[in-house]
Amino acid sequence: DAKTTQPPSMDCAEGRAANLPCNHSTISGNEYVYWYRQIHSQGPQYIIHGLKNNETNEMASLIITEDRKSSTLILPHATLRDTAVYYCIVRSSGAGSYQLTFGKGTKLSVIP
Amino acid sequence: SQTIHQWPATLVQPVGSPLSLECTVEGTSNPNLYWYRQAAGRGLQLLFYSVGIGQISSEVPQNLSASRPQDRQFILSSKKLLLSDSGFYLCAWSGAGSYGYTFGSGTRLTVV
């Protein structure tokens, strides 16, 4: 699976949009971009995933660049409960692709 | 709907004692099952995964073992715990009906 690069930490004011970037310049054609988050002392939580089109769900939006070498997770109105470590993961959807490899992620702090 | 149960939530065990952590999944069949560990201040490390009953793949050599006696049951064990086995242990599943991985609430193990 391709490697991802994320900033180690970010701050965001409560109520503002949080934009979390991720670089995945070696992504291949059959690899999806997944985002998870881990709130302190809890298991990681799936947020969203996409292949090449932008995606939106009730939690967030995922913007993937046209060349697919980077993406941005957008939390439109950050709340204090969104403080967590956010992981960007690139993973193949092919048979035998069982591993989900977590990097160090971005620690997002939402500030009142 | 699918749910994943993991217990106990916390555990304090002496060095040299045995370990058994259990994870069960409900609401799906033939899930892929995973055990992850997160040491204090560190990232998530995949320990074992299973694609079917009795099928276990180990990702790192260690003092632990895993077993899958039933389709939706995954057990993490050790015969003799080491201090270095302390950490946050997470069970997860993937498969039909889920996006990506769904994690349990975790077990915080402290070996003293």
CSV table of C-alpha atoms in Angstrom, one decimal:
chain,number,residue,atom,x,y,z
A,1,ASP,CA,0.0,0.0,0.0
A,2,ALA,CA,1.2,3.5,-0.7
A,3,LYS,CA,2.6,5.7,2.0
A,4,THR,CA,0.9,8.8,3.3
A,5,THR,CA,2.3,12.0,4.8
A,6,GLN,CA,0.3,14.1,7.3
A,7,PRO,CA,1.2,17.1,9.5
A,8,PRO,CA,1.7,15.9,13.1
A,9,SER,CA,-0.7,18.4,14.6
A,10,MET,CA,-3.2,21.2,13.8
A,11,ASP,CA,-5.5,23.5,15.7
A,12,CYS,CA,-8.9,24.7,14.7
A,13,ALA,CA,-11.3,27.1,16.3
A,14,GLU,CA,-14.7,25.7,17.4
A,15,GLY,CA,-17.3,26.2,14.7
A,16,ARG,CA,-14.9,26.7,11.9
A,17,ALA,CA,-14.0,24.3,9.2
A,18,ALA,CA,-11.1,21.9,9.8
A,19,ASN,CA,-9.1,21.0,6.7
A,20,LEU,CA,-6.8,18.1,7.2
A,21,PRO,CA,-4.3,17.5,4.4
A,22,CYS,CA,-2.7,14.2,3.3
A,23,ASN,CA,-0.1,13.5,0.7
A,24,HIS,CA,-0.1,10.1,-1.1
A,25,SER,CA,2.1,10.8,-4.1
A,26,THR,CA,2.8,7.1,-4.8
A,27,ILE,CA,-0.9,6.0,-4.8
A,28,SER,CA,-1.8,3.5,-7.5
A,29,GLY,CA,-4.9,3.2,-9.6
A,30,ASN,CA,-6.7,0.6,-7.4
A,31,GLU,CA,-6.0,2.2,-4.1
A,32,TYR,CA,-8.6,4.0,-2.1
A,33,VAL,CA,-8.1,6.8,0.4
A,34,TYR,CA,-9.5,6.1,3.8
A,35,TRP,CA,-9.9,8.4,6.8
A,36,TYR,CA,-10.2,7.3,10.4
A,37,ARG,CA,-10.1,9.1,13.6
A,38,GLN,CA,-9.2,8.0,17.2
A,39,ILE,CA,-10.5,9.9,20.1
A,40,HIS,CA,-8.4,9.4,23.2
A,41,SER,CA,-8.7,5.9,24.7
A,42,GLN,CA,-11.2,4.7,22.1
A,43,GLY,CA,-10.9,2.5,19.1
A,44,PRO,CA,-10.4,4.2,15.7
A,45,GLN,CA,-13.6,5.3,13.9
A,46,TYR,CA,-14.2,5.1,10.2
A,47,ILE,CA,-15.0,8.6,8.7
A,48,ILE,CA,-15.0,8.4,4.9
A,49,HIS,CA,-13.3,6.9,1.9
A,50,GLY,CA,-13.0,7.6,-1.8
A,51,LEU,CA,-11.2,6.5,-5.0
A,52,LYS,CA,-11.1,9.6,-7.2
A,53,ASN,CA,-14.4,11.5,-6.9
A,54,ASN,CA,-15.1,13.8,-4.0
A,55,GLU,CA,-17.2,12.2,-1.3
A,56,THR,CA,-19.5,13.6,1.4
A,57,ASN,CA,-21.3,12.0,4.3
A,58,GLU,CA,-22.8,13.1,7.5
A,59,MET,CA,-19.4,13.4,9.2
A,60,ALA,CA,-17.1,15.0,6.7
A,61,SER,CA,-16.2,15.7,3.1
A,62,LEU,CA,-13.2,14.2,1.2
A,63,ILE,CA,-11.6,16.2,-1.6
A,64,ILE,CA,-9.2,14.2,-3.8
A,65,THR,CA,-7.0,16.1,-6.3
A,66,GLU,CA,-7.4,15.2,-9.9
A,67,ASP,CA,-4.0,13.5,-10.0
A,68,ARG,CA,-4.9,11.6,-6.8
A,69,LYS,CA,-1.6,12.5,-5.2
A,70,SER,CA,-3.2,14.3,-2.2
A,71,SER,CA,-6.5,14.7,-0.5
A,72,THR,CA,-8.1,16.9,2.2
A,73,LEU,CA,-10.6,15.8,4.9
A,74,ILE,CA,-13.0,18.6,5.7
A,75,LEU,CA,-15.0,18.8,9.0
A,76,PRO,CA,-17.3,21.7,8.1
A,77,HIS,CA,-18.1,22.9,11.6
A,78,ALA,CA,-15.6,21.5,14.1
A,79,THR,CA,-16.8,20.9,17.6
A,80,LEU,CA,-14.8,20.1,20.8
A,81,ARG,CA,-15.8,16.5,20.3
A,82,ASP,CA,-13.8,16.4,17.0
A,83,THR,CA,-10.6,16.7,18.9
A,84,ALA,CA,-8.8,13.4,18.0
A,85,VAL,CA,-6.0,11.9,15.9
A,86,TYR,CA,-6.9,11.7,12.3
A,87,TYR,CA,-5.4,9.0,10.1
A,88,CYS,CA,-5.2,9.1,6.3
A,89,ILE,CA,-4.7,5.6,4.9
A,90,VAL,CA,-4.2,4.4,1.4
A,91,ARG,CA,-5.3,0.8,0.7
A,92,SER,CA,-5.9,-1.5,-2.2
A,93,SER,CA,-9.3,-2.9,-2.6
A,94,GLY,CA,-8.0,-6.1,-4.3
A,95,ALA,CA,-8.3,-9.6,-3.0
A,96,GLY,CA,-5.8,-10.4,-0.3
A,97,SER,CA,-5.6,-6.7,0.8
A,98,TYR,CA,-6.3,-7.3,4.5
A,99,GLN,CA,-4.0,-4.9,6.2
A,100,LEU,CA,-5.0,-1.4,7.3
A,101,THR,CA,-1.7,0.3,8.1
A,102,PHE,CA,-1.9,3.3,10.4
A,103,GLY,CA,0.7,6.0,10.4
A,104,LYS,CA,1.1,8.7,13.0
A,105,GLY,CA,-1.8,10.7,11.8
A,106,THR,CA,-2.6,14.4,12.6
A,107,LYS,CA,-3.6,15.4,16.1
A,108,LEU,CA,-6.4,17.9,15.7
A,109,SER,CA,-7.1,20.1,18.6
A,110,VAL,CA,-10.4,22.0,18.5
A,111,ILE,CA,-10.1,25.2,20.5
A,112,PRO,CA,-13.1,26.9,22.2
B,1,SER,CA,-26.9,-4.0,12.3
B,2,GLN,CA,-23.4,-5.3,13.0
B,3,THR,CA,-21.7,-4.9,16.4
B,4,ILE,CA,-18.4,-5.8,17.8
B,5,HIS,CA,-17.8,-6.7,21.5
B,6,GLN,CA,-14.5,-6.7,23.2
B,7,TRP,CA,-13.8,-7.4,26.8
B,8,PRO,CA,-12.6,-6.7,29.4
B,9,ALA,CA,-12.2,-3.0,29.1
B,10,THR,CA,-9.2,-2.9,31.5
B,11,LEU,CA,-6.9,-5.5,32.9
B,12,VAL,CA,-4.0,-5.5,35.2
B,13,GLN,CA,-1.9,-8.7,35.2
B,14,PRO,CA,1.3,-9.7,36.8
B,15,VAL,CA,4.4,-10.6,34.7
B,16,GLY,CA,4.4,-14.3,33.8
B,17,SER,CA,0.6,-14.7,34.1
B,18,PRO,CA,-1.5,-16.0,31.1
B,19,LEU,CA,-3.8,-13.8,29.0
B,20,SER,CA,-7.0,-14.3,27.2
B,21,LEU,CA,-8.8,-11.4,25.4
B,22,GLU,CA,-12.0,-12.2,23.6
B,23,CYS,CA,-13.7,-10.4,20.7
B,24,THR,CA,-17.0,-11.3,19.1
B,25,VAL,CA,-18.9,-9.9,16.1
B,26,GLU,CA,-22.6,-9.9,15.6
B,27,GLY,CA,-24.8,-9.3,12.6
B,28,THR,CA,-22.5,-10.5,9.9
B,29,SER,CA,-21.0,-13.8,8.7
B,30,ASN,CA,-17.5,-14.7,7.6
B,31,PRO,CA,-15.9,-11.4,8.7
B,32,ASN,CA,-12.2,-10.7,8.4
B,33,LEU,CA,-11.0,-10.2,12.0
B,34,TYR,CA,-8.0,-8.3,13.3
B,35,TRP,CA,-6.0,-7.7,16.5
B,36,TYR,CA,-4.1,-4.4,16.9
B,37,ARG,CA,-2.0,-3.1,19.7
B,38,GLN,CA,-1.2,0.5,20.6
B,39,ALA,CA,1.6,1.0,23.0
B,40,ALA,CA,1.6,4.2,25.1
B,41,GLY,CA,2.3,7.2,22.9
B,42,ARG,CA,2.7,5.1,19.8
B,43,GLY,CA,0.8,4.1,16.7
B,44,LEU,CA,-1.5,1.2,16.0
B,45,GLN,CA,0.3,-2.1,15.1
B,46,LEU,CA,-1.4,-5.0,13.4
B,47,LEU,CA,-0.7,-8.2,15.3
B,48,PHE,CA,-2.9,-10.9,13.8
B,49,TYR,CA,-5.6,-11.2,11.2
B,50,SER,CA,-7.9,-14.0,10.2
B,51,VAL,CA,-10.0,-14.6,7.1
B,52,GLY,CA,-11.8,-17.7,8.3
B,53,ILE,CA,-12.2,-20.2,11.1
B,54,GLY,CA,-8.8,-21.6,12.1
B,55,GLN,CA,-6.9,-19.3,9.7
B,56,ILE,CA,-4.5,-17.0,11.5
B,57,SER,CA,-1.8,-14.8,10.0
B,58,SER,CA,0.8,-13.1,12.3
B,59,GLU,CA,2.3,-9.8,11.3
B,60,VAL,CA,5.0,-9.6,14.0
B,61,PRO,CA,6.8,-12.2,16.0
B,62,GLN,CA,5.9,-11.8,19.6
B,63,ASN,CA,4.8,-13.4,22.9
B,64,LEU,CA,1.2,-13.5,21.8
B,65,SER,CA,-1.0,-15.9,19.8
B,66,ALA,CA,-4.4,-15.7,18.3
B,67,SER,CA,-7.2,-18.2,17.6
B,68,ARG,CA,-10.5,-18.2,15.8
B,69,PRO,CA,-12.6,-21.1,17.1
B,70,GLN,CA,-15.8,-19.8,15.6
B,71,ASP,CA,-16.7,-17.7,12.7
B,72,ARG,CA,-17.4,-14.6,14.7
B,73,GLN,CA,-15.0,-15.1,17.6
B,74,PHE,CA,-11.4,-14.0,17.8
B,75,ILE,CA,-9.2,-14.6,20.9
B,76,LEU,CA,-5.8,-13.2,21.8
B,77,SER,CA,-3.7,-15.2,24.2
B,78,SER,CA,-0.4,-15.4,25.9
B,79,LYS,CA,1.0,-18.1,28.1
B,80,LYS,CA,3.3,-15.8,30.0
B,81,LEU,CA,3.0,-12.0,29.9
B,82,LEU,CA,5.9,-9.7,29.7
B,83,LEU,CA,6.1,-6.1,30.8
B,84,SER,CA,6.4,-5.1,27.1
B,85,ASP,CA,3.0,-6.6,26.5
B,86,SER,CA,1.3,-3.6,28.2
B,87,GLY,CA,-0.8,-1.6,25.8
B,88,PHE,CA,-4.2,-0.9,24.3
B,89,TYR,CA,-5.5,-3.9,22.4
B,90,LEU,CA,-8.1,-3.4,19.7
B,91,CYS,CA,-10.1,-5.9,17.9
B,92,ALA,CA,-11.6,-5.0,14.5
B,93,TRP,CA,-13.6,-6.6,11.7
B,94,SER,CA,-14.1,-6.0,8.0
B,95,GLY,CA,-16.2,-7.5,5.3
B,96,ALA,CA,-19.7,-7.4,3.8
B,97,GLY,CA,-21.9,-4.7,5.2
B,98,SER,CA,-19.1,-2.5,6.5
B,99,TYR,CA,-17.0,0.4,5.2
B,100,GLY,CA,-13.4,-0.2,6.0
B,101,TYR,CA,-12.8,-1.6,9.4
B,102,THR,CA,-15.0,-1.4,12.5
B,103,PHE,CA,-13.1,-1.4,15.8
B,104,GLY,CA,-14.1,-2.5,19.2
B,105,SER,CA,-13.8,-0.3,22.3
B,106,GLY,CA,-10.4,-1.8,23.2
B,107,THR,CA,-8.8,-3.4,26.3
B,108,ARG,CA,-6.2,-1.5,28.2
B,109,LEU,CA,-3.7,-4.1,29.5
B,110,THR,CA,-1.2,-3.2,32.2
B,111,VAL,CA,1.4,-5.8,33.0
B,112,VAL,CA,3.0,-5.2,36.5
